[in-house]
PDB file of C-alpha atoms and ligand atoms in Angstrom:
ATOM      1  CA  MET A   1     -13.505  92.144   8.748  1.00  0.00           C
ATOM      2  CA  SER A   2     -12.826  90.500  12.086  1.00  0.00           C
ATOM      3  CA  GLU A   3     -15.613  92.294  13.878  1.00  0.00           C
ATOM      4  CA  LYS A   4     -18.271  90.153  15.412  1.00  0.00           C
ATOM      5  CA  PRO A   5     -21.311  90.043  13.140  1.00  0.00           C
ATOM      6  CA  THR A   6     -24.566  91.423  14.472  1.00  0.00           C
ATOM      7  CA  VAL A   7     -28.182  90.709  13.625  1.00  0.00           C
ATOM      8  CA  GLU A   8     -28.569  94.392  12.677  1.00  0.00           C
ATOM      9  CA  GLU A   9     -25.860  94.075  10.061  1.00  0.00           C
ATOM     10  CA  TYR A  10     -27.340  90.817   8.839  1.00  0.00           C
ATOM     11  CA  LEU A  11     -30.652  92.559   8.195  1.00  0.00           C
ATOM     12  CA  GLN A  12     -28.920  95.610   6.732  1.00  0.00           C
ATOM     13  CA  ASN A  13     -26.969  93.420   4.322  1.00  0.00           C
ATOM     14  CA  ILE A  14     -30.269  92.050   3.027  1.00  0.00           C
ATOM     15  CA  GLN A  15     -31.553  95.606   2.573  1.00  0.00           C
ATOM     16  CA  ASN A  16     -28.372  96.334   0.628  1.00  0.00           C
ATOM     17  CA  GLY A  17     -28.877  93.265  -1.534  1.00  0.00           C
ATOM     18  CA  GLN A  18     -25.729  91.724  -0.119  1.00  0.00           C
ATOM     19  CA  PHE A  19     -26.792  88.715   1.831  1.00  0.00           C
ATOM     20  CA  LYS A  20     -24.080  87.227   3.990  1.00  0.00           C
ATOM     21  CA  ALA A  21     -24.115  84.398   6.482  1.00  0.00           C
ATOM     22  CA  TYR A  22     -22.287  83.865   9.728  1.00  0.00           C
ATOM     23  CA  LYS A  23     -19.403  81.474   9.814  1.00  0.00           C
ATOM     24  CA  CYS A  24     -18.113  79.840  12.961  1.00  0.00           C
ATOM     25  CA  VAL A  25     -14.467  80.765  13.463  1.00  0.00           C
ATOM     26  CA  GLU A  26     -13.827  77.554  15.387  1.00  0.00           C
ATOM     27  CA  CYS A  27     -15.300  74.856  13.167  1.00  0.00           C
ATOM     28  CA  GLY A  28     -16.210  76.646   9.935  1.00  0.00           C
ATOM     29  CA  MET A  29     -19.926  75.906  10.072  1.00  0.00           C
ATOM     30  CA  VAL A  30     -21.975  78.375   8.046  1.00  0.00           C
ATOM     31  CA  ILE A  31     -24.949  79.763   9.934  1.00  0.00           C
ATOM     32  CA  ALA A  32     -27.945  81.757   8.818  1.00  0.00           C
ATOM     33  CA  PRO A  33     -30.167  83.219  10.081  1.00  0.00           C
ATOM     34  CA  PRO A  34     -27.946  84.589  12.852  1.00  0.00           C
ATOM     35  CA  SER A  35     -27.463  82.599  15.992  1.00  0.00           C
ATOM     36  CA  GLY A  36     -25.549  83.527  19.109  1.00  0.00           C
ATOM     37  CA  SER A  37     -23.745  80.229  19.100  1.00  0.00           C
ATOM     38  CA  CYS A  38     -22.620  77.631  16.608  1.00  0.00           C
ATOM     39  CA  TYR A  39     -24.928  74.651  16.055  1.00  0.00           C
ATOM     40  CA  GLY A  40     -21.868  72.518  15.472  1.00  0.00           C
ATOM     41  CA  CYS A  41     -19.518  73.296  18.320  1.00  0.00           C
ATOM     42  CA  GLY A  42     -21.264  75.870  20.507  1.00  0.00           C
ATOM     43  CA  SER A  43     -18.651  78.549  19.911  1.00  0.00           C
ATOM     44  CA  SER A  44     -19.821  82.152  19.883  1.00  0.00           C
ATOM     45  CA  LYS A  45     -16.945  83.325  17.673  1.00  0.00           C
ATOM     46  CA  MET A  46     -18.454  84.239  14.340  1.00  0.00           C
ATOM     47  CA  GLU A  47     -17.338  86.060  11.236  1.00  0.00           C
ATOM     48  CA  TRP A  48     -19.053  87.039   7.999  1.00  0.00           C
ATOM     49  CA  THR A  49     -18.922  84.769   5.035  1.00  0.00           C
ATOM     50  CA  ASN A  50     -20.209  85.131   1.500  1.00  0.00           C
ATOM     51  CA  VAL A  51     -22.473  82.410   0.223  1.00  0.00           C
ATOM     52  CA  SER A  52     -22.912  81.210  -3.341  1.00  0.00           C
ATOM     53  CA  GLY A  53     -26.626  81.923  -3.257  1.00  0.00           C
ATOM     54  CA  LYS A  54     -27.389  78.481  -4.583  1.00  0.00           C
ATOM     55  CA  GLY A  55     -29.595  76.175  -2.633  1.00  0.00           C
ATOM     56  CA  THR A  56     -32.096  73.366  -2.681  1.00  0.00           C
ATOM     57  CA  LEU A  57     -35.784  73.836  -2.077  1.00  0.00           C
ATOM     58  CA  VAL A  58     -36.547  71.763   1.006  1.00  0.00           C
ATOM     59  CA  SER A  59     -40.105  72.755   1.790  1.00  0.00           C
ATOM     60  CA  PHE A  60     -42.556  75.568   1.393  1.00  0.00           C
ATOM     61  CA  THR A  61     -45.891  76.842   2.572  1.00  0.00           C
ATOM     62  CA  VAL A  62     -48.337  79.188   0.959  1.00  0.00           C
ATOM     63  CA  ILE A  63     -49.248  82.170   3.101  1.00  0.00           C
ATOM     64  CA  HIS A  64     -52.862  83.046   2.462  1.00  0.00           C
ATOM     65  CA  VAL A  65     -53.502  85.108   5.563  1.00  0.00           C
ATOM     66  CA  ALA A  66     -50.525  87.343   6.088  1.00  0.00           C
ATOM     67  CA  PRO A  67     -49.575  89.738   8.883  1.00  0.00           C
ATOM     68  CA  ASP A  68     -50.836  93.290   8.246  1.00  0.00           C
ATOM     69  CA  GLU A  69     -47.545  94.421   6.772  1.00  0.00           C
ATOM     70  CA  PHE A  70     -47.741  91.759   4.047  1.00  0.00           C
ATOM     71  CA  ALA A  71     -51.512  91.468   3.688  1.00  0.00           C
ATOM     72  CA  GLU A  72     -51.639  92.893   0.175  1.00  0.00           C
ATOM     73  CA  GLU A  73     -48.937  90.525  -1.012  1.00  0.00           C
ATOM     74  CA  ALA A  74     -50.784  87.344  -0.041  1.00  0.00           C
ATOM     75  CA  PRO A  75     -50.942  84.682  -1.224  1.00  0.00           C
ATOM     76  CA  TYR A  76     -47.198  84.092  -1.390  1.00  0.00           C
ATOM     77  CA  TYR A  77     -44.724  81.345  -0.727  1.00  0.00           C
ATOM     78  CA  ILE A  78     -42.398  81.028   2.194  1.00  0.00           C
ATOM     79  CA  ALA A  79     -39.773  78.438   1.449  1.00  0.00           C
ATOM     80  CA  ILE A  80     -37.113  76.638   3.425  1.00  0.00           C
ATOM     81  CA  VAL A  81     -33.974  76.534   1.347  1.00  0.00           C
ATOM     82  CA  GLU A  82     -30.872  74.588   2.188  1.00  0.00           C
ATOM     83  CA  LEU A  83     -27.920  76.601   0.979  1.00  0.00           C
ATOM     84  CA  GLU A  84     -25.005  74.932  -0.733  1.00  0.00           C
ATOM     85  CA  GLU A  85     -23.031  75.837   2.378  1.00  0.00           C
ATOM     86  CA  GLY A  86     -25.293  73.624   4.464  1.00  0.00           C
ATOM     87  CA  THR A  87     -27.461  76.013   6.429  1.00  0.00           C
ATOM     88  CA  ARG A  88     -31.206  76.428   6.043  1.00  0.00           C
ATOM     89  CA  VAL A  89     -32.912  79.775   5.648  1.00  0.00           C
ATOM     90  CA  SER A  90     -36.516  80.711   5.207  1.00  0.00           C
ATOM     91  CA  ALA A  91     -37.308  83.177   2.454  1.00  0.00           C
ATOM     92  CA  ARG A  92     -39.870  84.142  -0.116  1.00  0.00           C
ATOM     93  CA  LEU A  93     -40.116  81.845  -3.094  1.00  0.00           C
ATOM     94  CA  LEU A  94     -40.558  83.622  -6.411  1.00  0.00           C
ATOM     95  CA  GLY A  95     -41.368  82.413  -9.877  1.00  0.00           C
ATOM     96  CA  PHE A  96     -44.264  80.111  -9.049  1.00  0.00           C
ATOM     97  CA  ASP A  97     -47.997  80.630  -9.001  1.00  0.00           C
ATOM     98  CA  PRO A  98     -49.062  80.671  -5.335  1.00  0.00           C
ATOM     99  CA  LEU A  99     -52.351  79.120  -6.369  1.00  0.00           C
ATOM    100  CA  LYS A 100     -50.620  76.092  -7.862  1.00  0.00           C
ATOM    101  CA  PRO A 101     -48.389  74.710  -5.106  1.00  0.00           C
ATOM    102  CA  GLU A 102     -48.526  71.263  -6.735  1.00  0.00           C
ATOM    103  CA  GLU A 103     -46.308  72.684  -9.481  1.00  0.00           C
ATOM    104  CA  VAL A 104     -43.480  73.647  -7.151  1.00  0.00           C
ATOM    105  CA  PRO A 105     -40.701  71.074  -7.500  1.00  0.00           C
ATOM    106  CA  LEU A 106     -39.318  70.136  -4.093  1.00  0.00           C
ATOM    107  CA  GLY A 107     -35.636  69.320  -4.210  1.00  0.00           C
ATOM    108  CA  SER A 108     -35.016  71.620  -7.146  1.00  0.00           C
ATOM    109  CA  VAL A 109     -32.161  74.087  -7.307  1.00  0.00           C
ATOM    110  CA  VAL A 110     -32.981  77.683  -6.497  1.00  0.00           C
ATOM    111  CA  ILE A 111     -30.888  80.817  -6.446  1.00  0.00           C
ATOM    112  CA  LEU A 112     -30.819  83.823  -4.213  1.00  0.00           C
ATOM    113  CA  ASP A 113     -32.876  86.825  -5.149  1.00  0.00           C
ATOM    114  CA  TYR A 114     -34.587  89.662  -3.351  1.00  0.00           C
ATOM    115  CA  GLU A 115     -38.167  90.744  -3.159  1.00  0.00           C
ATOM    116  CA  ILE A 116     -38.949  94.413  -2.673  1.00  0.00           C
ATOM    117  CA  ASN A 117     -42.341  95.395  -1.334  1.00  0.00           C
ATOM    118  CA  LYS A 118     -44.192  98.645  -1.826  1.00  0.00           C
ATOM    119  CA  THR A 119     -42.527 100.347   1.108  1.00  0.00           C
ATOM    120  CA  GLY A 120     -39.139  99.600  -0.422  1.00  0.00           C
ATOM    121  CA  LYS A 121     -38.252  96.984   2.144  1.00  0.00           C
ATOM    122  CA  LYS A 122     -36.249  94.106   0.791  1.00  0.00           C
ATOM    123  CA  TYR A 123     -36.693  90.458   1.687  1.00  0.00           C
ATOM    124  CA  LEU A 124     -34.585  87.460   1.104  1.00  0.00           C
ATOM    125  CA  ALA A 125     -36.089  85.422  -1.700  1.00  0.00           C
ATOM    126  CA  PHE A 126     -35.244  82.543  -3.971  1.00  0.00           C
ATOM    127  CA  LYS A 127     -36.215  81.789  -7.532  1.00  0.00           C
ATOM    128  CA  PRO A 128     -35.771  78.805  -9.845  1.00  0.00           C
ATOM    129  CA  ALA A 129     -32.178  78.439 -11.053  1.00  0.00           C
TER     130      ALA A 129
HETATM  131 ZN1   ZN B   1     -18.555  75.868  15.332  1.00  0.00          ZN
END
């Protein structure tokens, strides 16, 4: 497991329901989505790391007008979640009514899940813990 992580694998892991983040070999910073270099120290030496899947809901938006691929799924939430490990990812937010954004509790704990659309493609998602 010392091979350099790639974006392709990152996306494939999500399709496999096995989300993993990058971890900087030099300073230990956890990074997702993939970046070519560490936000902390600038190193490009990365390895895979498992994450707990727990995070905090930092912000969200409701997508009413979606790209063609997702048009039938709108409206839906896209959330920014800060993982326990310290990195922020954007993902679908499940478990809330997209027409009632005032009911979504910012700062609440959410856990990793996956959303599968009609074509069988999987997305990173979070739901209330
Ligand atoms: Zn680093």
